[in-house]
């Protein structure tokens, strides 16, 4: 149905010679995002590139969106879709948290994302990783890819750049890493993805979510870890 | 048989795509006769904004195109949203005009309800939620800027409803040329004159290097408590003045002979019809 409407729309536009460069492309995060659990919290990371077609619309995007005090989501896919979903879930979770009078569970946030992504799966293009800390189960990572599945994983990668680092992540992840090791692991994995994926780039944004709160950091382009000089 | 009204339910709300099939059928009929349907008027354009020390500077060119023809040589692309918030619009001219007017009206009601000066982030949210609801069919790409109680803010809003909050943004067909100027010369916390010069140069880059942008440069400088709407700030494309006259003087052509032949006409019928001036 969506395809049919789009075809008719472009047919209707035949006589319009457009000078508007971004006419049929929406802003997207074909991106690299990642989240890792550790004892006491989670480390999340993302690149910072938003593209409309071949033009980089925003080279310093923040794809790590706070949903609640200690729950974040990493967004990939269509920028408009993920921003709208994140705003909706932020509102719903805030309301739920006030009703409960306590901090919401990360699983609740992930369920809200899953509910929305599955119900409107035909219209949306959104791949989201929900990660955070709650008092009941500690640090958790839930992945809600395109289509609306939800599953909990100790480490999760997403976006177009993730294809290039599955091998790296599978071979280098060990259970029981410390916070610093997780940060280094995430930064290196995202650097490798950004190196090979054209739709990922810019800076690496990292965040550590734990009982103490949120610490954010940015690794600029010239400070990224170096691998080969080929 | 094509349905006349396509009703899609999205996000719990119905958007009625009334005109799709009708327009497609009309287009086919017109093409059969050998004509092409009229092009929608677009502002293939250059718009940009920059945050400086005391506020925000918004800039725009003034050309509106209908296909390959310039429809308006001096159109105004910087729209009023509220006394402290202005919005530049690129894309389909009607869409940007109407969208900004709708949000301006809603924001004024909201401001009366809260009893406060409206915030730029409120305007941003209203615009992005409306554009997302219409799934990109409203072709409005906007640069929203203003100063509120939390300082100066600048947002770029895309037709599908995604927004970016940045210190400098460009939109429209000339955005690449304008962004090149910004990336070269932007510094945080510029002075007002420097910021105005930067925006003027960025729009000029779009005007002279993009076919969809042209004519003059409009600027809008927004600071806390004051708005300078400079239209035009720079008439970069003044129409040239003819340096000579092509009229021939009286007597250039010499008269050789002159013959007068009176025509004998007789009046056949004379009737008077009074004009209805009631």
Short mmCIF file of C-alpha atoms in Angstrom, two decimals:
data_model
loop_
_atom_site.label_atom_id
_atom_site.label_comp_id
_atom_site.label_asym_id
_atom_site.label_seq_id
_atom_site.Cartn_x
_atom_site.Cartn_y
_atom_site.Cartn_z
CA UNK A 1 0.00 0.00 0.00
CA UNK A 2 2.80 2.35 0.89
CA UNK A 3 4.67 1.36 -2.30
CA UNK A 4 1.57 2.03 -4.41
CA UNK A 5 1.05 5.45 -2.89
CA UNK A 6 4.68 6.33 -3.44
CA UNK A 7 4.55 5.27 -7.11
CA UNK A 8 1.47 7.38 -7.75
CA UNK A 9 3.06 10.28 -5.94
CA UNK A 10 6.19 10.20 -8.09
CA UNK A 11 4.05 9.84 -11.23
CA UNK A 12 2.13 12.92 -10.19
CA UNK A 13 5.39 14.78 -9.79
CA UNK A 14 6.59 14.02 -13.36
CA UNK A 15 5.92 17.50 -14.74
CA UNK A 16 7.61 19.21 -11.80
CA UNK A 17 11.26 19.81 -12.59
CA UNK A 18 12.66 20.09 -9.17
CA UNK A 19 15.62 22.09 -8.08
CA UNK A 20 15.08 20.88 -4.55
CA UNK A 21 17.96 18.49 -3.94
CA UNK A 22 16.39 16.55 -1.09
CA UNK A 23 13.06 16.03 -2.88
CA UNK A 24 12.51 12.35 -2.37
CA UNK A 25 15.08 11.44 0.26
CA UNK A 26 14.40 11.67 3.93
CA UNK A 27 17.08 12.07 6.55
CA UNK A 28 18.32 8.66 7.69
CA UNK A 29 20.68 7.20 10.18
CA UNK A 30 22.28 4.39 8.20
CA UNK A 31 24.58 4.14 11.10
CA UNK A 32 26.61 2.18 13.60
CA UNK A 33 25.25 1.76 17.11
CA UNK A 34 26.28 -0.53 19.92
CA UNK A 35 25.48 -1.38 23.52
CA UNK A 36 27.31 -3.60 26.02
CA UNK A 37 26.26 -4.76 29.48
CA UNK A 38 28.72 -4.86 32.33
CA UNK A 39 28.45 -5.44 36.05
CA UNK A 40 26.70 -2.38 37.38
CA UNK A 41 25.51 -0.76 34.16
CA UNK A 42 25.74 -0.48 30.39
CA UNK A 43 28.02 1.24 27.90
CA UNK A 44 26.35 2.58 24.78
CA UNK A 45 27.93 4.11 21.70
CA UNK A 46 27.03 5.52 18.30
CA UNK A 47 28.57 7.33 15.36
CA UNK A 48 27.33 10.82 14.48
CA UNK A 49 26.34 10.92 10.83
CA UNK A 50 22.88 11.71 9.35
CA UNK A 51 22.59 11.51 5.58
CA UNK A 52 20.02 12.66 3.04
CA UNK A 53 21.04 10.66 0.00
CA UNK A 54 24.74 11.32 -0.51
CA UNK A 55 24.85 14.57 1.50
CA UNK A 56 25.67 14.52 5.20
CA UNK A 57 22.92 16.63 6.72
CA UNK A 58 24.34 16.55 10.25
CA UNK A 59 27.87 15.40 11.03
CA UNK A 60 27.56 15.73 14.81
CA UNK A 61 24.25 13.98 15.46
CA UNK A 62 23.48 12.65 18.90
CA UNK A 63 21.88 9.25 18.39
CA UNK A 64 21.97 8.33 22.08
CA UNK A 65 18.63 9.63 23.26
CA UNK A 66 17.63 9.69 26.93
CA UNK A 67 14.23 8.08 27.46
CA UNK A 68 14.33 8.34 31.20
CA UNK A 69 16.91 9.21 33.84
CA UNK A 70 18.80 5.93 33.52
CA UNK A 71 17.39 4.52 30.28
CA UNK A 72 18.76 5.42 26.86
CA UNK A 73 18.02 4.34 23.34
CA UNK A 74 20.37 4.16 20.35
CA UNK A 75 18.55 5.09 17.14
CA UNK A 76 19.15 3.79 13.61
CA UNK A 77 17.04 3.86 10.45
CA UNK A 78 14.87 6.80 9.45
CA UNK A 79 15.63 9.92 11.47
CA UNK A 80 12.04 11.16 11.45
CA UNK A 81 10.59 7.78 12.48
CA UNK A 82 13.04 7.20 15.33
CA UNK A 83 12.71 10.75 16.67
CA UNK A 84 8.93 10.47 16.67
CA UNK A 85 8.97 7.03 18.34
CA UNK A 86 11.49 8.16 20.95
CA UNK A 87 9.39 11.23 21.81
CA UNK A 88 6.26 9.10 22.12
CA UNK A 89 7.96 6.48 24.33
CA UNK A 90 9.58 9.18 26.49
CA UNK A 91 6.14 10.57 27.19
CA UNK A 92 4.57 7.18 27.87
CA UNK A 93 7.43 6.06 30.13
CA UNK A 94 7.42 9.33 32.07
CA UNK A 95 3.69 8.96 32.67
CA UNK A 96 4.10 5.33 33.71
CA UNK A 97 6.93 6.21 36.07
CA UNK A 98 4.82 8.88 37.80
CA UNK A 99 1.97 6.42 38.18
CA UNK A 100 4.28 3.79 39.66
CA UNK A 101 6.11 6.36 41.78
CA UNK A 102 9.41 4.60 41.13
CA UNK A 103 12.03 4.30 38.41
CA UNK A 104 10.72 2.32 35.43
CA UNK A 105 12.29 -0.96 34.32
CA UNK A 106 14.42 -1.08 31.19
CA UNK A 107 12.26 -3.96 30.04
CA UNK A 108 9.21 -1.69 30.22
CA UNK A 109 10.88 0.87 27.99
CA UNK A 110 11.91 -1.86 25.56
CA UNK A 111 8.36 -3.23 25.55
CA UNK A 112 6.94 0.19 24.72
CA UNK A 113 9.37 0.48 21.81
CA UNK A 114 8.52 -3.01 20.66
CA UNK A 115 4.80 -2.34 20.86
CA UNK A 116 5.11 0.73 18.64
CA UNK A 117 7.63 -0.73 16.20
CA UNK A 118 5.60 -3.91 15.71
CA UNK A 119 2.18 -2.28 15.41
CA UNK A 120 3.35 0.16 12.74
CA UNK A 121 5.99 -2.11 11.23
CA UNK A 122 4.74 -1.49 7.65
CA UNK A 123 5.09 2.27 7.91
CA UNK A 124 8.21 2.56 10.03
CA UNK A 125 11.88 2.01 9.45
CA UNK A 126 13.48 2.02 12.86
CA UNK A 127 16.16 -0.17 14.43
CA UNK A 128 16.53 0.67 18.11
CA UNK A 129 18.73 -0.58 20.94
CA UNK A 130 17.31 0.17 24.40
CA UNK A 131 19.87 0.11 27.20
CA UNK A 132 19.90 1.29 30.79
CA UNK A 133 20.12 0.48 34.44
CA UNK A 134 17.33 -0.26 36.89
CA UNK A 135 17.49 -1.31 40.54
CA UNK A 136 15.82 -4.67 39.96
CA UNK A 137 17.96 -6.25 37.25
CA UNK A 138 20.96 -3.93 36.91
CA UNK A 139 22.38 -3.09 33.53
CA UNK A 140 20.40 -4.47 30.57
CA UNK A 141 20.52 -4.23 26.78
CA UNK A 142 17.44 -4.96 24.68
CA UNK A 143 17.48 -4.83 20.91
CA UNK A 144 14.36 -3.93 18.87
CA UNK A 145 15.37 -4.27 15.22
CA UNK A 146 13.31 -3.41 12.10
CA UNK A 147 10.12 -5.47 12.23
CA UNK A 148 9.48 -5.17 15.92
CA UNK A 149 11.17 -8.14 17.58
CA UNK A 150 12.51 -7.59 21.11
CA UNK A 151 15.23 -9.63 22.72
CA UNK A 152 17.70 -9.13 25.53
CA UNK A 153 21.39 -9.53 24.66
CA UNK A 154 24.59 -8.93 26.63
CA UNK A 155 26.06 -7.08 23.68
CA UNK A 156 24.18 -5.71 20.68
CA UNK A 157 25.21 -3.90 17.51
CA UNK A 158 22.91 -2.22 15.02
CA UNK A 159 22.72 -0.07 11.93
CA UNK A 160 24.27 -0.48 8.51
CA UNK A 161 27.80 -0.43 9.90
CA UNK A 162 27.10 -3.32 12.22
CA UNK A 163 27.50 -5.87 9.42
CA UNK A 164 31.21 -5.12 9.32
CA UNK A 165 31.88 -5.70 12.99
CA UNK A 166 29.95 -8.84 13.92
CA UNK A 167 33.15 -10.86 13.64
CA UNK A 168 35.11 -8.39 15.76
CA UNK A 169 32.40 -8.23 18.42
CA UNK A 170 31.89 -12.02 18.58
CA UNK A 171 35.60 -12.72 18.92
CA UNK A 172 36.45 -9.92 21.36
CA UNK A 173 33.52 -9.91 23.76
CA UNK A 174 34.05 -11.60 27.10
CA UNK A 175 31.54 -11.81 29.90
CA UNK A 176 32.54 -9.92 33.03
CA UNK A 177 34.43 -7.02 31.45
CA UNK A 178 34.94 -3.91 33.54
CA UNK A 179 33.58 -0.47 32.64
CA UNK A 180 36.88 0.74 31.14
CA UNK A 181 37.25 -2.44 29.08
CA UNK A 182 33.71 -2.05 27.78
CA UNK A 183 34.37 1.57 26.81
CA UNK A 184 37.52 0.59 24.94
CA UNK A 185 35.72 -2.35 23.27
CA UNK A 186 32.82 -0.15 22.11
CA UNK A 187 35.07 2.65 20.86
CA UNK A 188 37.22 0.26 18.87
CA UNK A 189 34.27 -1.62 17.38
CA UNK A 190 32.54 1.59 16.30
CA UNK A 191 35.78 2.97 14.84
CA UNK A 192 36.16 -0.16 12.72
CA UNK A 193 32.55 0.10 11.56
CA UNK A 194 32.91 3.80 10.70
CA UNK A 195 36.10 3.03 8.80
CA UNK A 196 34.35 0.62 6.45
CA UNK A 197 30.78 1.89 6.27
CA UNK A 198 30.15 4.97 4.13
CA UNK A 199 26.98 5.83 5.99
CA UNK A 200 28.74 5.99 9.36
CA UNK A 201 31.30 8.53 10.43
CA UNK A 202 32.01 11.72 12.31
CA UNK A 203 32.69 11.36 16.01
CA UNK A 204 32.06 8.48 18.39
CA UNK A 205 29.59 9.32 21.14
CA UNK A 206 29.79 7.11 24.23
CA UNK A 207 27.73 7.00 27.40
CA UNK A 208 27.96 4.93 30.57
CA UNK A 209 24.63 4.40 32.35
CA UNK A 210 24.87 3.03 35.87
CA UNK A 211 23.47 3.43 39.35
CA UNK A 212 25.53 6.60 39.80
CA UNK A 213 23.95 8.21 36.75
CA UNK A 214 25.08 8.97 33.20
CA UNK A 215 28.59 9.89 32.02
CA UNK A 216 28.86 11.01 28.42
CA UNK A 217 31.95 11.38 26.31
CA UNK A 218 32.86 12.23 22.76
CA UNK A 219 35.84 10.84 20.87
CA UNK A 220 36.73 13.24 18.07
CA UNK A 221 37.87 12.05 14.64
CA UNK A 222 41.56 12.54 15.24
CA UNK A 223 41.43 10.83 18.64
CA UNK A 224 39.86 7.59 17.39
CA UNK A 225 41.86 4.38 18.01
CA UNK A 226 44.11 3.54 15.07
CA UNK A 227 44.27 0.08 13.55
CA UNK A 228 46.10 -0.52 10.30
CA UNK A 229 47.79 2.13 8.19
CA UNK A 230 46.74 0.46 4.94
CA UNK B 1 -11.76 1.50 -10.91
CA UNK B 2 -9.56 3.78 -8.84
CA UNK B 3 -11.00 4.99 -5.56
CA UNK B 4 -11.26 8.77 -5.31
CA UNK B 5 -10.31 8.95 -1.67
CA UNK B 6 -7.47 6.93 -0.22
CA UNK B 7 -7.69 6.85 3.50
CA UNK B 8 -4.61 5.67 5.39
CA UNK B 9 -4.49 5.16 9.08
CA UNK B 10 -1.17 6.00 10.55
CA UNK B 11 -0.20 6.73 14.11
CA UNK B 12 -3.89 6.40 15.03
CA UNK B 13 -4.86 9.26 12.74
CA UNK B 14 -6.33 9.18 9.24
CA UNK B 15 -4.66 11.13 6.49
CA UNK B 16 -6.94 11.42 3.49
CA UNK B 17 -5.02 11.29 0.22
CA UNK B 18 -7.91 12.75 -1.76
CA UNK B 19 -6.17 13.96 -4.84
CA UNK B 20 -3.71 11.25 -5.78
CA UNK B 21 -5.64 9.19 -8.28
CA UNK B 22 -7.63 12.16 -9.56
CA UNK B 23 -4.45 14.08 -10.28
CA UNK B 24 -2.86 11.09 -11.94
CA UNK B 25 -5.87 10.66 -14.23
CA UNK B 26 -5.92 14.40 -15.05
CA UNK B 27 -2.21 14.28 -15.81
CA UNK B 28 -2.71 11.37 -18.17
CA UNK B 29 -5.56 13.18 -19.96
CA UNK B 30 -3.55 16.38 -20.33
CA UNK B 31 -0.53 14.50 -21.65
CA UNK B 32 -2.72 12.81 -24.26
CA UNK B 33 -3.64 16.26 -25.60
CA UNK B 34 0.04 17.15 -25.82
CA UNK B 35 0.27 19.63 -22.93
CA UNK B 36 2.02 19.34 -19.60
CA UNK B 37 0.30 20.11 -16.35
CA UNK B 38 1.36 23.28 -14.50
CA UNK B 39 4.34 22.88 -12.24
CA UNK B 40 3.92 23.46 -8.53
CA UNK B 41 5.61 26.61 -7.40
CA UNK B 42 8.69 25.66 -5.42
CA UNK B 43 11.18 27.80 -3.67
CA UNK B 44 14.28 25.97 -4.97
CA UNK B 45 16.24 28.00 -2.60
CA UNK B 46 19.07 28.79 -0.24
CA UNK B 47 18.20 29.36 3.39
CA UNK B 48 20.52 29.30 6.36
CA UNK B 49 20.88 30.30 9.98
CA UNK B 50 23.66 30.86 12.45
CA UNK B 51 23.80 31.27 16.24
CA UNK B 52 26.09 34.08 17.36
CA UNK B 53 26.92 35.72 20.66
CA UNK B 54 23.67 37.57 21.34
CA UNK B 55 21.18 35.64 19.22
CA UNK B 56 20.39 34.17 15.84
CA UNK B 57 20.84 35.41 12.25
CA UNK B 58 18.56 33.87 9.59
CA UNK B 59 19.15 34.41 5.88
CA UNK B 60 17.32 33.57 2.66
CA UNK B 61 17.41 34.34 -1.06
CA UNK B 62 14.27 35.65 -2.80
CA UNK B 63 13.65 33.55 -5.91
CA UNK B 64 10.54 31.38 -6.37
CA UNK B 65 10.52 29.01 -9.36
CA UNK B 66 7.76 27.23 -11.25
CA UNK B 67 9.62 24.55 -13.11
CA UNK B 68 12.28 26.34 -15.17
CA UNK B 69 10.69 29.79 -14.92
CA UNK B 70 11.17 32.30 -12.14
CA UNK B 71 7.69 32.94 -10.79
CA UNK B 72 8.59 35.57 -8.22
CA UNK B 73 11.81 37.59 -8.30
CA UNK B 74 11.35 38.97 -4.82
CA UNK B 75 9.42 36.61 -2.60
CA UNK B 76 9.74 36.59 1.16
CA UNK B 77 11.00 33.31 2.60
CA UNK B 78 11.53 34.35 6.21
CA UNK B 79 8.18 33.82 7.91
CA UNK B 80 6.95 35.17 11.21
CA UNK B 81 6.16 32.58 13.86
CA UNK B 82 6.08 34.72 16.99
CA UNK B 83 7.68 38.02 18.09
CA UNK B 84 10.87 36.20 19.06
CA UNK B 85 10.82 33.30 16.57
CA UNK B 86 11.18 33.38 12.79
CA UNK B 87 11.31 30.53 10.27
CA UNK B 88 12.87 30.27 6.81
CA UNK B 89 11.15 27.87 4.42
CA UNK B 90 12.41 25.85 1.45
CA UNK B 91 10.53 23.36 -0.71
CA UNK B 92 6.98 23.82 -1.98
CA UNK B 93 6.09 27.50 -1.46
CA UNK B 94 2.47 26.87 -0.47
CA UNK B 95 3.46 24.22 2.05
CA UNK B 96 6.01 26.38 3.84
CA UNK B 97 3.68 29.39 3.85
CA UNK B 98 0.69 27.53 5.25
CA UNK B 99 2.63 25.37 7.70
CA UNK B 100 4.33 28.36 9.27
CA UNK B 101 1.03 30.26 9.45
CA UNK B 102 -0.73 27.33 11.15
CA UNK B 103 2.02 26.88 13.71
CA UNK B 104 2.26 30.64 14.28
CA UNK B 105 -1.45 30.74 15.05
CA UNK B 106 -1.32 27.72 17.37
CA UNK B 107 1.75 29.11 19.10
CA UNK B 108 0.04 32.42 19.78
CA UNK B 109 -2.88 30.60 21.40
CA UNK B 110 -0.45 28.49 23.40
CA UNK B 111 1.45 31.60 24.49
CA UNK B 112 -1.78 33.26 25.67
CA UNK B 113 -2.67 30.10 27.54
CA UNK B 114 0.68 29.82 29.32
CA UNK B 115 1.09 33.57 29.77
CA UNK B 116 4.71 33.38 28.62
CA UNK B 117 6.79 34.22 25.59
CA UNK B 118 6.84 31.07 23.41
CA UNK B 119 9.96 28.93 23.28
CA UNK B 120 11.71 27.87 20.12
CA UNK B 121 11.64 24.24 21.19
CA UNK B 122 7.81 24.41 21.39
CA UNK B 123 7.61 25.65 17.81
CA UNK B 124 10.06 22.90 16.81
CA UNK B 125 7.94 20.20 18.41
CA UNK B 126 4.71 21.47 16.84
CA UNK B 127 6.30 21.62 13.39
CA UNK B 128 7.98 18.20 13.58
CA UNK B 129 4.83 16.49 14.86
CA UNK B 130 2.73 18.01 12.08
CA UNK B 131 5.21 17.16 9.33
CA UNK B 132 5.65 13.60 10.63
CA UNK B 133 1.87 13.14 10.66
CA UNK B 134 1.83 13.91 6.93
CA UNK B 135 4.69 11.49 6.29
CA UNK B 136 6.70 13.83 4.05
CA UNK B 137 3.85 14.77 1.71
CA UNK B 138 4.02 18.34 2.98
CA UNK B 139 7.21 19.44 1.21
CA UNK B 140 8.43 21.96 3.77
CA UNK B 141 12.08 22.09 4.79
CA UNK B 142 12.50 24.75 7.45
CA UNK B 143 15.18 26.61 9.34
CA UNK B 144 13.66 27.72 12.63
CA UNK B 145 15.46 30.24 14.80
CA UNK B 146 14.71 32.45 17.76
CA UNK B 147 15.67 33.69 21.19
CA UNK B 148 13.73 32.75 24.29
CA UNK B 149 14.26 32.59 28.05
CA UNK B 150 16.88 29.84 27.57
CA UNK B 151 18.96 31.72 25.03
CA UNK B 152 19.27 31.54 21.23
CA UNK B 153 18.24 28.34 19.46
CA UNK B 154 18.44 27.14 15.86
CA UNK B 155 16.75 24.07 14.39
CA UNK B 156 16.60 22.54 10.92
CA UNK B 157 13.39 20.64 10.18
CA UNK B 158 13.07 18.17 7.29
CA UNK B 159 9.86 17.38 5.39
CA UNK B 160 9.57 13.93 6.97
CA UNK B 161 9.62 15.35 10.46
CA UNK B 162 13.18 14.89 11.69
CA UNK B 163 14.93 17.84 13.31
CA UNK B 164 18.50 18.75 14.18
CA UNK B 165 19.55 21.35 16.75
CA UNK B 166 22.83 22.90 15.58
CA UNK B 167 24.83 26.14 15.76
CA UNK B 168 24.67 26.60 11.97
CA UNK B 169 22.32 25.06 9.39
CA UNK B 170 21.55 25.39 5.69
CA UNK B 171 18.61 24.02 3.67
CA UNK B 172 17.34 24.07 0.11
CA UNK B 173 18.92 23.39 -3.27
CA UNK B 174 21.72 25.89 -2.61
CA UNK B 175 22.46 24.43 0.82
CA UNK B 176 25.66 22.74 -0.26
CA UNK B 177 27.14 26.02 -1.50
CA UNK B 178 26.06 27.83 1.67
CA UNK B 179 27.35 25.04 3.92
CA UNK B 180 30.74 25.27 2.25
CA UNK B 181 30.96 28.93 3.34
CA UNK B 182 29.81 28.09 6.87
CA UNK B 183 32.23 25.21 7.31
CA UNK B 184 35.07 27.49 6.30
CA UNK B 185 34.29 30.57 8.37
CA UNK B 186 32.01 29.71 11.27
CA UNK B 187 33.31 30.39 14.78
CA UNK B 188 31.38 30.10 18.03
CA UNK B 189 30.34 33.40 19.72
CA UNK B 190 30.75 35.70 16.74
CA UNK B 191 29.88 39.38 16.86
CA UNK B 192 26.72 40.59 15.13
CA UNK B 193 28.43 42.21 12.13
CA UNK B 194 30.58 39.17 11.50
CA UNK B 195 27.58 36.85 11.75
CA UNK B 196 25.57 39.00 9.32
CA UNK B 197 28.47 39.05 6.88
CA UNK B 198 28.84 35.26 7.14
CA UNK B 199 25.16 34.62 6.46
CA UNK B 200 25.16 37.14 3.61
CA UNK B 201 28.13 35.40 2.03
CA UNK B 202 26.60 31.96 2.46
CA UNK B 203 23.36 33.02 0.75
CA UNK B 204 25.37 34.77 -1.97
CA UNK B 205 27.23 31.50 -2.58
CA UNK B 206 23.88 29.79 -3.04
CA UNK B 207 22.56 32.55 -5.30
CA UNK B 208 25.53 32.59 -7.65
CA UNK B 209 26.20 28.85 -7.76
CA UNK B 210 22.70 27.35 -7.73
CA UNK B 211 20.15 27.80 -10.50
CA UNK B 212 17.22 27.49 -8.13
CA UNK B 213 18.29 30.47 -6.00
CA UNK B 214 18.68 34.07 -7.00
CA UNK B 215 17.80 37.76 -6.68
CA UNK B 216 18.28 39.44 -3.33
CA UNK B 217 19.43 38.43 0.14
CA UNK B 218 17.06 38.83 3.07
CA UNK B 219 18.34 38.75 6.63
CA UNK B 220 16.61 38.48 9.98
CA UNK B 221 18.61 39.22 13.12
CA UNK B 222 16.89 38.05 16.31
CA UNK B 223 18.18 39.05 19.71
CA UNK B 224 16.60 39.17 23.13
CA UNK B 225 13.86 41.76 22.85
CA UNK B 226 14.67 42.96 19.32
CA UNK B 227 14.18 41.67 15.77
CA UNK B 228 15.80 43.30 12.71
CA UNK B 229 13.96 42.14 9.60
CA UNK B 230 16.29 43.37 6.83
CA UNK B 231 14.45 42.98 3.57
CA UNK B 232 16.36 43.41 1.38
CA UNK B 233 19.66 43.34 3.12
CA UNK B 234 21.63 43.08 -0.09
CA UNK B 235 20.32 43.56 -3.61
CA UNK B 236 22.86 41.28 -5.20
CA UNK B 237 21.08 41.09 -8.56
CA UNK B 238 19.84 44.57 -9.43
CA UNK B 239 18.34 44.81 -12.90
CA UNK B 240 20.72 46.65 -15.22
CA UNK B 241 19.97 50.15 -16.54
CA UNK B 242 19.99 50.60 -20.32
CA UNK B 243 22.82 52.93 -21.27
CA UNK B 244 21.36 54.06 -24.60
CA UNK B 245 18.05 54.62 -26.31
CA UNK B 246 17.06 52.71 -29.43
CA UNK B 247 14.45 55.21 -30.53
CA UNK B 248 15.09 57.02 -33.79
CA UNK B 249 14.91 60.82 -33.84
CA UNK B 250 12.05 62.53 -35.65
CA UNK B 251 13.09 63.12 -39.26
CA UNK B 252 15.48 60.12 -39.47
CA UNK B 253 13.36 58.71 -42.25
CA UNK B 254 12.93 61.29 -45.02
CA UNK B 255 9.41 61.69 -46.51
CA UNK B 256 9.50 61.53 -50.36
CA UNK B 257 5.83 61.91 -51.30
CA UNK B 258 2.57 62.48 -49.44
CA UNK B 259 -0.90 61.55 -50.78
CA UNK B 260 -4.15 62.10 -48.81
CA UNK B 261 -7.25 60.07 -49.80
CA UNK B 262 -10.43 60.88 -47.84
CA UNK B 263 -12.72 57.88 -47.18
CA UNK B 264 -16.45 58.66 -47.76
CA UNK B 265 -18.37 56.93 -45.02
CA UNK B 266 -22.06 57.47 -44.29
CA UNK B 267 -23.68 56.80 -40.96
CA UNK B 268 -26.10 53.84 -41.31
CA UNK B 269 -27.27 53.36 -37.77
CA UNK B 270 -26.59 55.17 -34.55
CA UNK B 271 -27.53 53.73 -31.18
CA UNK B 272 -26.66 54.81 -27.67
CA UNK B 273 -26.33 52.29 -24.86
CA UNK B 274 -26.14 53.84 -21.43
CA UNK B 275 -23.73 52.26 -18.94
CA UNK B 276 -25.30 50.78 -15.83
CA UNK B 277 -23.73 52.87 -13.11
CA UNK B 278 -26.04 51.75 -10.32
#
